[in-house]
Coordinates of C-alpha atoms in Angstrom, one line a residue:
M983 CA 144.5 7.9 145.1
L984 CA 145.5 11.1 146.4
F985 CA 144.3 13.7 143.6
S986 CA 141.4 13.6 141.8
Q987 CA 140.8 11.4 139.2
K988 CA 138.6 14.5 137.5
F989 CA 141.8 16.6 137.7
F990 CA 145.4 14.4 137.7
F991 CA 144.1 11.5 135.2
S992 CA 143.1 13.9 132.8
A993 CA 145.8 15.2 131.8
E994 CA 145.5 18.5 131.5
P995 CA 148.9 20.3 131.2
G996 CA 147.6 23.2 133.1
V997 CA 146.3 21.2 136.2
L998 CA 149.4 19.7 136.3
R999 CA 151.6 23.3 136.3
Q1000 CA 149.8 24.0 139.1
Y1001 CA 150.7 21.3 141.2
A1002 CA 154.2 21.7 140.1
V1003 CA 154.4 25.0 140.6
V1004 CA 152.3 24.7 144.1
I1005 CA 154.3 21.8 144.8
F1006 CA 158.0 23.7 144.5
V1007 CA 156.9 26.8 146.5
N1008 CA 156.0 24.3 149.5
L1009 CA 158.9 22.4 149.0
S1010 CA 160.1 25.7 152.1
V1011 CA 157.5 24.8 154.3
L1012 CA 159.0 21.4 154.8
T1013 CA 162.2 23.4 156.7
T1014 CA 159.5 25.0 158.5
G1015 CA 157.5 21.8 160.0
M1016 CA 160.9 20.3 160.9
S1017 CA 161.5 23.9 163.3
V1018 CA 158.0 23.4 164.3
A1019 CA 158.7 19.9 165.3
W1020 CA 162.4 20.7 166.6
P1021 CA 162.1 21.6 170.5
S1022 CA 160.1 17.9 170.7
P1023 CA 163.4 16.0 170.3
M1024 CA 166.2 18.7 171.2
L1025 CA 164.6 19.7 174.9
V1026 CA 165.2 16.1 175.3
K1027 CA 168.5 16.1 174.5
L1028 CA 169.6 19.5 176.2
T1029 CA 168.0 18.7 179.4
N1030 CA 170.4 15.6 179.1
A1031 CA 173.6 16.0 180.7
T1032 CA 175.3 13.6 178.2
E1033 CA 174.2 14.8 175.0
T1034 CA 173.1 19.0 175.6
P1035 CA 175.7 20.5 173.8
L1036 CA 175.9 23.5 176.0
Y1037 CA 178.5 23.8 179.4
R1038 CA 174.9 23.2 181.0
T1039 CA 171.2 21.8 181.2
I1040 CA 168.6 23.5 180.2
T1041 CA 166.3 24.5 183.2
E1042 CA 162.3 24.5 182.4
E1043 CA 161.9 28.2 181.7
E1044 CA 164.7 28.6 179.3
G1045 CA 163.2 25.5 177.4
S1046 CA 159.4 27.2 177.3
W1047 CA 161.3 30.3 176.0
I1048 CA 163.2 28.6 173.4
V1049 CA 159.4 26.6 172.2
S1050 CA 157.7 30.1 171.9
I1051 CA 160.1 33.0 171.8
G1052 CA 159.6 32.9 167.6
F1053 CA 156.1 32.7 168.4
L1054 CA 156.1 36.5 170.4
C1055 CA 158.0 38.3 167.9
T1056 CA 156.2 36.9 165.3
M1057 CA 153.6 39.3 166.4
F1058 CA 156.2 42.4 165.8
T1059 CA 157.7 41.4 162.4
N1060 CA 154.1 40.2 161.3
I1061 CA 153.0 43.8 159.6
P1062 CA 156.5 45.4 158.4
L1063 CA 157.0 42.1 156.4
G1064 CA 153.7 41.5 155.7
M1065 CA 154.3 44.6 153.7
L1066 CA 157.0 43.1 151.5
I1067 CA 154.2 40.7 150.1
D1068 CA 152.5 43.6 148.1
S1069 CA 155.6 45.5 147.8
I1070 CA 158.3 42.7 146.3
G1071 CA 156.0 40.2 145.7
R1072 CA 155.1 36.7 146.4
K1073 CA 158.1 35.0 144.6
Y1074 CA 160.8 37.1 145.7
C1075 CA 159.4 36.9 149.6
A1076 CA 159.7 33.5 149.6
I1077 CA 163.3 33.8 148.6
L1078 CA 163.8 36.1 151.1
A1079 CA 162.3 33.4 154.4
C1080 CA 164.8 31.5 153.2
I1081 CA 167.4 33.3 154.1
P1082 CA 167.7 33.6 157.7
K1083 CA 166.2 30.1 157.8
I1084 CA 170.0 28.6 156.6
I1085 CA 171.9 30.9 158.8
V1086 CA 170.2 29.7 161.9
S1087 CA 170.0 26.6 160.9
I1088 CA 173.8 26.5 160.9
I1089 CA 174.4 28.2 164.3
Y1090 CA 172.5 25.6 166.1
I1091 CA 175.6 23.4 164.7
F1092 CA 177.8 25.9 166.1
V1093 CA 175.5 27.0 169.7
S1094 CA 177.5 26.9 172.7
D1095 CA 175.2 28.4 175.3
V1096 CA 171.2 29.1 175.9
W1097 CA 171.0 32.7 174.4
M1098 CA 172.0 31.6 171.3
L1099 CA 169.2 29.1 170.8
I1100 CA 167.0 31.4 172.2
L1101 CA 168.2 34.3 169.9
G1102 CA 167.9 31.0 166.8
R1103 CA 164.4 30.5 167.3
A1104 CA 163.1 34.2 167.8
I1105 CA 164.6 34.7 164.5
I1106 CA 164.2 31.2 162.9
G1107 CA 160.0 31.4 164.4
A1108 CA 159.6 35.2 162.8
T1109 CA 161.0 33.9 159.3
D1110 CA 158.6 30.6 159.9
S1111 CA 155.3 32.9 159.9
F1112 CA 156.6 34.6 157.4
V1113 CA 156.5 31.4 155.0
F1114 CA 153.5 30.9 156.1
T1115 CA 151.8 34.2 155.7
V1116 CA 153.6 34.3 151.9
V1117 CA 152.8 30.2 150.6
P1118 CA 149.2 30.3 151.6
I1119 CA 148.5 33.2 149.7
Y1120 CA 150.7 32.7 146.4
S1121 CA 148.7 29.3 146.0
S1122 CA 145.2 30.6 146.3
E1123 CA 146.8 32.9 143.0
I1124 CA 148.6 30.4 141.1
A1125 CA 145.1 28.0 141.7
S1126 CA 142.4 28.2 139.7
K1127 CA 139.1 28.5 142.0
E1128 CA 138.3 24.5 140.9
M1129 CA 141.9 23.5 142.2
R1130 CA 143.0 26.1 145.1
G1131 CA 140.8 23.5 147.6
S1132 CA 143.3 20.7 147.0
L1133 CA 146.5 22.1 145.9
G1134 CA 145.8 24.7 149.3
T1135 CA 146.2 21.4 152.0
F1136 CA 149.3 21.0 150.5
L1137 CA 151.1 23.3 153.0
Q1138 CA 149.7 21.4 155.8
I1139 CA 151.6 18.0 153.6
F1140 CA 155.0 19.6 153.4
S1141 CA 154.6 20.9 157.1
S1142 CA 153.9 17.4 158.5
L1143 CA 156.7 15.0 156.2
G1144 CA 158.6 18.2 157.7
I1145 CA 157.6 17.2 161.1
V1146 CA 157.9 13.5 160.3
I1147 CA 161.6 14.5 159.2
T1148 CA 162.4 15.5 162.9
L1149 CA 160.7 13.3 165.1
S1150 CA 162.0 10.7 163.3
V1151 CA 166.0 12.0 162.7
G1152 CA 166.4 13.8 166.1
P1153 CA 165.6 11.6 168.3
Y1154 CA 167.9 8.9 166.9
T1155 CA 170.8 11.0 166.3
S1156 CA 173.3 13.6 168.1
Y1157 CA 172.4 17.4 168.5
T1158 CA 175.4 18.1 166.1
T1159 CA 174.1 15.7 163.3
F1160 CA 170.6 16.4 163.2
N1161 CA 171.3 20.4 162.5
I1162 CA 173.2 19.3 160.1
V1163 CA 170.5 17.7 158.2
F1164 CA 168.4 20.3 158.7
A1165 CA 171.1 22.8 157.3
I1166 CA 171.3 21.1 154.3
I1167 CA 167.6 20.5 153.9
N1168 CA 167.1 24.1 154.6
I1169 CA 169.7 25.1 151.6
I1170 CA 168.2 22.0 149.1
V1171 CA 164.6 23.1 149.6
S1172 CA 165.6 27.6 148.6
I1173 CA 166.7 26.3 144.7
P1174 CA 164.2 26.0 142.8
L1175 CA 162.0 29.1 144.1
L1176 CA 164.4 30.9 142.4
F1177 CA 163.0 29.4 138.8
M1178 CA 159.3 29.6 139.9
P1179 CA 156.9 32.8 138.2
D1180 CA 155.5 35.3 140.5
S1181 CA 151.9 35.6 141.1
P1182 CA 149.8 36.5 138.3
F1183 CA 147.6 37.9 140.4
F1184 CA 150.7 40.4 141.9
L1185 CA 151.7 41.0 137.6
Y1186 CA 148.5 42.2 137.5
S1187 CA 148.3 44.5 140.4
K1188 CA 151.8 46.1 139.3
G1189 CA 150.3 47.2 135.8
K1190 CA 152.3 44.2 134.2
T1191 CA 149.2 42.6 133.0
N1192 CA 150.9 40.5 129.8
E1193 CA 153.4 39.4 131.5
A1194 CA 149.9 38.3 133.9
Y1195 CA 148.2 36.9 131.2
N1196 CA 151.1 34.8 129.8
V1197 CA 151.9 33.3 133.6
L1198 CA 148.0 32.1 133.8
K1199 CA 148.1 31.1 129.6
V1200 CA 150.4 28.8 131.0
L1201 CA 148.7 27.6 134.4
R1202 CA 145.3 27.2 133.2
G1203 CA 146.6 26.3 129.5
N1204 CA 143.8 28.4 127.9
D1205 CA 143.6 31.5 126.4
Q1206 CA 139.9 32.2 127.4
L1207 CA 140.1 31.0 131.1
A1208 CA 143.5 33.5 131.4
K1209 CA 141.5 36.8 129.8
E1210 CA 138.3 35.3 132.2
E1211 CA 140.4 35.7 135.3
I1212 CA 142.3 39.0 134.4
A1213 CA 138.9 40.4 133.9
S1214 CA 138.1 39.4 137.1
Y1215 CA 141.7 40.9 138.5
A1216 CA 140.5 44.3 137.4
L1217 CA 137.2 44.0 138.9
S1218 CA 139.4 43.2 142.4
T1219 CA 141.9 45.6 142.2
E1220 CA 139.6 48.7 140.2
N1221 CA 139.5 51.0 143.2
K1222 CA 143.3 50.5 145.1
V1223 CA 142.7 51.8 148.5
D1224 CA 146.3 52.4 151.2
K1225 CA 145.7 50.1 154.8
I1226 CA 144.0 53.0 156.6
S1227 CA 141.3 52.8 153.9
L1228 CA 141.0 49.1 154.6
L1229 CA 140.2 49.2 158.0
K1230 CA 137.3 51.9 157.2
N1231 CA 135.9 49.1 155.2
K1232 CA 133.4 47.2 156.5
V1233 CA 133.7 44.6 154.9
V1234 CA 136.8 43.8 155.7
L1235 CA 136.5 44.0 159.0
K1236 CA 134.2 41.7 158.7
C1237 CA 136.5 39.5 156.6
L1238 CA 139.0 40.4 159.5
A1239 CA 137.3 39.5 162.4
V1240 CA 136.4 36.2 161.5
A1241 CA 140.0 35.5 159.8
M1242 CA 141.4 36.3 163.6
I1243 CA 138.8 34.5 166.1
L1244 CA 139.4 31.3 163.3
C1245 CA 143.1 31.8 163.7
A1246 CA 142.7 32.2 167.6
G1247 CA 140.1 29.4 167.2
S1248 CA 142.5 26.9 165.3
Q1249 CA 145.3 28.0 168.6
L1250 CA 143.6 27.4 171.8
V1251 CA 142.5 24.1 170.9
G1252 CA 145.9 23.5 171.6
F1253 CA 147.4 21.5 168.9
N1254 CA 151.0 23.3 168.9
A1255 CA 151.3 22.6 172.8
V1256 CA 151.0 19.2 172.6
S1257 CA 152.7 18.5 169.5
L1258 CA 155.6 21.2 170.2
Y1259 CA 156.3 19.3 174.0
L1260 CA 155.5 15.6 171.8
Q1261 CA 158.1 13.4 173.2
T1262 CA 157.9 15.1 177.0
I1263 CA 154.1 14.2 177.3
L1264 CA 154.8 10.7 176.4
V1265 CA 157.9 11.2 179.3
S1266 CA 155.4 12.1 181.4
T1267 CA 152.1 9.6 181.0
R1268 CA 155.2 6.6 182.6
T1269 CA 153.6 4.2 180.3
K1270 CA 155.6 1.5 178.6
V1271 CA 155.1 3.1 175.8
K1272 CA 158.6 4.2 174.3
P1273 CA 158.0 8.0 173.6
E1274 CA 160.8 8.0 170.6
M1275 CA 158.9 5.3 169.0
A1276 CA 155.6 6.6 169.6
S1277 CA 156.5 10.7 168.3
V1278 CA 157.7 9.2 165.2
V1279 CA 154.2 7.3 164.3
I1280 CA 152.4 10.0 164.8
G1281 CA 154.6 12.3 162.3
V1282 CA 153.4 9.2 160.0
I1283 CA 149.4 9.9 161.2
Q1284 CA 149.9 13.3 160.9
V1285 CA 151.4 13.1 157.2
F1286 CA 148.6 10.7 156.0
A1287 CA 145.9 12.9 157.3
S1288 CA 147.6 15.9 155.4
F1289 CA 147.3 13.1 152.3
C1290 CA 143.4 12.5 153.5
T1291 CA 142.1 16.2 153.4
T1292 CA 143.2 16.7 149.5
V1293 CA 141.0 13.6 148.5
M1294 CA 138.0 14.9 151.4
M1295 CA 138.2 18.1 150.0
D1296 CA 136.7 16.6 146.5
R1297 CA 134.3 15.6 148.6
F1298 CA 133.3 17.1 151.5
K1299 CA 132.8 21.3 152.5
R1300 CA 135.1 23.4 154.1
K1301 CA 133.4 23.6 156.5
Q1302 CA 132.3 19.9 156.8
I1303 CA 135.7 19.1 157.4
L1304 CA 136.7 21.6 160.1
I1305 CA 133.4 21.2 162.3
S1306 CA 134.4 17.1 162.1
S1307 CA 137.7 17.6 162.5
L1308 CA 137.3 19.8 166.1
I1309 CA 134.7 16.9 167.2
G1310 CA 137.7 14.5 166.7
M1311 CA 139.6 16.6 168.8
L1312 CA 137.2 17.2 171.4
I1313 CA 137.3 13.1 171.9
G1314 CA 140.9 13.0 172.2
L1315 CA 141.7 15.4 174.7
V1316 CA 139.0 14.2 177.1
G1317 CA 140.4 10.5 176.8
L1318 CA 143.9 12.5 177.1
G1319 CA 142.4 14.5 180.3
A1320 CA 140.9 11.2 181.6
F1321 CA 144.3 9.5 181.3
F1322 CA 145.8 12.0 183.8
K1323 CA 143.1 11.2 185.8
L1324 CA 142.8 8.9 186.6
R1325 CA 146.3 8.2 186.7
E1326 CA 146.1 10.4 189.9
D1327 CA 144.5 7.4 191.7
T1328 CA 145.3 4.3 190.7
E1329 CA 148.6 2.6 189.0
V1330 CA 147.8 2.8 184.9
Q1331 CA 147.3 -0.7 183.7
G1332 CA 146.7 -2.7 180.7
F1333 CA 145.0 -0.8 177.6
L1334 CA 144.9 2.0 180.4
N1335 CA 148.3 2.2 179.2
Y1336 CA 147.9 2.4 175.4
L1337 CA 145.2 5.5 175.6
P1338 CA 147.3 8.4 175.7
L1339 CA 148.5 7.5 172.6
I1340 CA 145.6 6.8 171.0
S1341 CA 144.6 10.2 172.3
L1342 CA 147.0 11.8 171.1
I1343 CA 146.6 10.1 167.8
L1344 CA 143.0 10.8 167.7
V1345 CA 144.0 15.5 167.9
V1346 CA 146.7 15.2 165.8
Y1347 CA 145.2 13.0 163.0
C1348 CA 141.8 14.9 163.0
Y1349 CA 143.8 18.3 163.3
S1350 CA 145.7 17.5 160.4
A1351 CA 143.0 16.1 158.2
G1352 CA 140.8 19.0 159.4
M1353 CA 142.2 22.8 161.3
G1354 CA 145.9 22.2 160.7
S1355 CA 145.2 21.8 156.6
L1356 CA 142.2 24.0 156.0
I1357 CA 142.8 27.3 158.4
W1358 CA 145.6 28.6 155.9
L1359 CA 143.6 28.0 153.1
L1360 CA 140.8 29.9 154.6
V1361 CA 142.2 32.9 155.8
A1362 CA 143.7 33.7 152.4
E1363 CA 140.4 32.9 150.7
L1364 CA 138.2 35.4 153.1
F1365 CA 140.3 38.3 152.0
D1366 CA 139.8 40.0 147.6
G1367 CA 143.1 41.1 145.9
P1368 CA 143.8 44.7 147.5
A1369 CA 143.0 43.4 151.4
R1370 CA 144.6 39.6 150.8
A1371 CA 148.0 40.4 152.2
F1372 CA 147.6 43.0 154.9
G1373 CA 144.5 41.2 156.0
V1374 CA 146.8 37.4 156.3
S1375 CA 149.4 39.7 158.3
I1376 CA 147.1 40.4 160.6
S1377 CA 145.2 37.3 161.6
L1378 CA 148.7 35.7 161.6
I1379 CA 149.3 38.0 164.5
I1380 CA 146.5 36.6 166.1
N1381 CA 147.5 32.9 165.1
T1382 CA 150.8 33.4 166.5
L1383 CA 149.7 35.1 170.0
S1384 CA 147.6 32.3 170.0
V1385 CA 150.4 30.1 169.6
F1386 CA 153.0 31.9 171.8
I1387 CA 149.8 31.8 175.1
T1388 CA 149.5 28.0 174.8
T1389 CA 153.1 26.6 174.4
K1390 CA 154.6 29.3 176.9
Y1391 CA 152.2 28.3 179.5
F1392 CA 151.6 24.7 178.7
S1393 CA 153.8 23.8 181.3
T1394 CA 152.8 26.2 184.3
L1395 CA 149.0 25.4 183.6
T1396 CA 150.3 21.2 184.0
I1397 CA 151.7 22.4 187.3
V1398 CA 149.0 24.7 188.4
L1399 CA 145.9 23.0 186.9
G1400 CA 147.0 19.3 186.1
P1401 CA 147.3 17.8 183.1
A1402 CA 143.6 17.1 182.8
I1403 CA 141.9 20.0 183.8
T1404 CA 144.2 21.6 181.0
Y1405 CA 143.5 19.2 178.7
W1406 CA 140.3 19.4 179.2
L1407 CA 140.3 23.2 179.0
F1408 CA 141.4 22.5 175.6
S1409 CA 138.5 20.3 174.9
G1410 CA 136.4 23.0 175.5
C1411 CA 137.9 25.6 173.2
C1412 CA 137.3 22.9 170.8
L1413 CA 133.9 23.1 171.1
I1414 CA 133.4 26.6 170.7
T1415 CA 135.4 27.2 167.6
C1416 CA 133.5 24.3 166.1
I1417 CA 130.1 26.9 166.9
F1418 CA 131.4 29.9 165.9
I1419 CA 132.4 27.8 162.3
Y1420 CA 129.4 26.7 162.0
Y1421 CA 127.2 30.5 162.6
C1422 CA 130.1 32.6 161.2
V1423 CA 132.1 31.1 158.3
P1424 CA 131.3 30.9 155.1
E1425 CA 131.2 28.3 152.7
T1426 CA 134.3 29.0 150.3
K1427 CA 134.5 25.9 148.3
G1428 CA 134.2 26.3 144.3
K1429 CA 133.4 29.8 145.0
T1430 CA 135.3 32.6 143.7
F1431 CA 137.2 35.3 145.9
R1432 CA 134.7 37.8 144.7
E1433 CA 131.6 36.3 145.7
I1434 CA 133.2 34.7 148.6
Q1435 CA 133.6 39.0 149.6
E1436 CA 129.9 39.2 148.6
Y1437 CA 128.8 36.5 151.5
F1438 CA 130.1 39.4 153.8
E1439 CA 127.7 42.1 151.8
G1440 CA 124.5 41.7 152.3
D1441 CA 122.0 38.9 153.6
K1442 CA 120.1 38.3 150.3
I1443 CA 123.9 37.3 148.9
K1444 CA 125.0 35.2 152.1
K1445 CA 121.8 33.3 151.5
D1446 CA 122.2 33.1 147.7
L1447 CA 126.2 31.5 148.6
E1448 CA 124.7 29.0 151.2
N1449 CA 122.5 27.7 148.8
G1450 CA 124.9 27.1 145.9
D1451 CA 123.8 29.5 143.8
D1452 CA 126.3 30.5 140.9
L1453 CA 126.9 34.4 141.5
T1454 CA 130.0 35.1 138.8
P1455 CA 128.8 37.6 137.1
A1456 CA 128.7 37.2 132.8
V1457 CA 132.7 38.2 131.6
P1458 CA 132.9 40.0 128.5
N1459 CA 134.2 38.4 125.7
H1460 CA 138.0 39.2 125.1
K1461 CA 139.4 39.5 121.5

């Protein structure tokens, strides 16, 4: 079963409505996944004289900019775009993000020079990053604390589905045909967003208490639960502060430090470098495994892993999943490095032909089932209401800076240090991130946003939370 029996088969209307709303908003992540994987099949075509739509093939340097330029631009757009989340709302930010994605996907169809590709990738990269900021915030505020874990994994599920579409369709169609498909899907997934409710927390923060209550009543399916959540909103928003004041708040700074290091670690483990250059890596192995077919298999594995996370969220704690995920990635990256090291000295034969594919599957599965699925959920959980949009935006800057570094200089590292050393460096980052999570990241499963904040407020509360003690304040009875 993909969803827990406790929630899904009880057929509680509020639970089903939460699933419906989160699924619809995550449709926009489907095209983000397609965009993230876009370079994998498209770079192969752009470097092939018979398949490129340009008047010439692209150089390796141009290819690295096509892959990484979006992440660089995101570092300058995250803060101004993030401010919109608290001003116009989560829903309208999600709608706004669809517009440039549709425009750029149409530009891709008629591209004639490499600068158009780089510009398009810059715009769509910044927009995709905005989607990854808005959607987890929206989903975490739509979901109840019991459902937040399962619903938070939908972002990775839909992102993985988008990646599979690109890896399945891209290698077997022409450049133009694929980008027509990309444009059509961008238009289709934008339509449901027009009919979504806005986040109840955002509505409450704007003084629309009755509207927030009505949304919560529909989503929770229970009048008392809606009143209790409104009361918790009052605790979160009782002291409204500006962004400068937030940066002077020690608790917010602690949350921000943990989130930033977590985001950096999630990308320095090298997953994006591996996935964005997936087909290129498979070609470079010079084994008998067909790169196009192997990339599809790996994409399907990624989707399967994302669904597995939904099941595991009910059975294991967040930290247990993250640490297991990183250990699995470490093993896969060591195996990938070992393959390239062996190939330097001897001709690869027999089972060793499949070692890179097995290693890549392990890396992709473990990342998608753990770090990839939980990072966005966990970062959104670390911040309380007034600081959430600001904190997630800042954290995402570090995230995208790390992605830019790993994707822009991945090919350079493989040339200077060799593939083996490069993959072993990534495995070292897995180990460091694993240690950081074990000692510094709080367990957030089953906790309210307020309880998670209390983790950072003192050693006693931290100890109580780790022991699973209930620190929820008594909620007054609202008539």
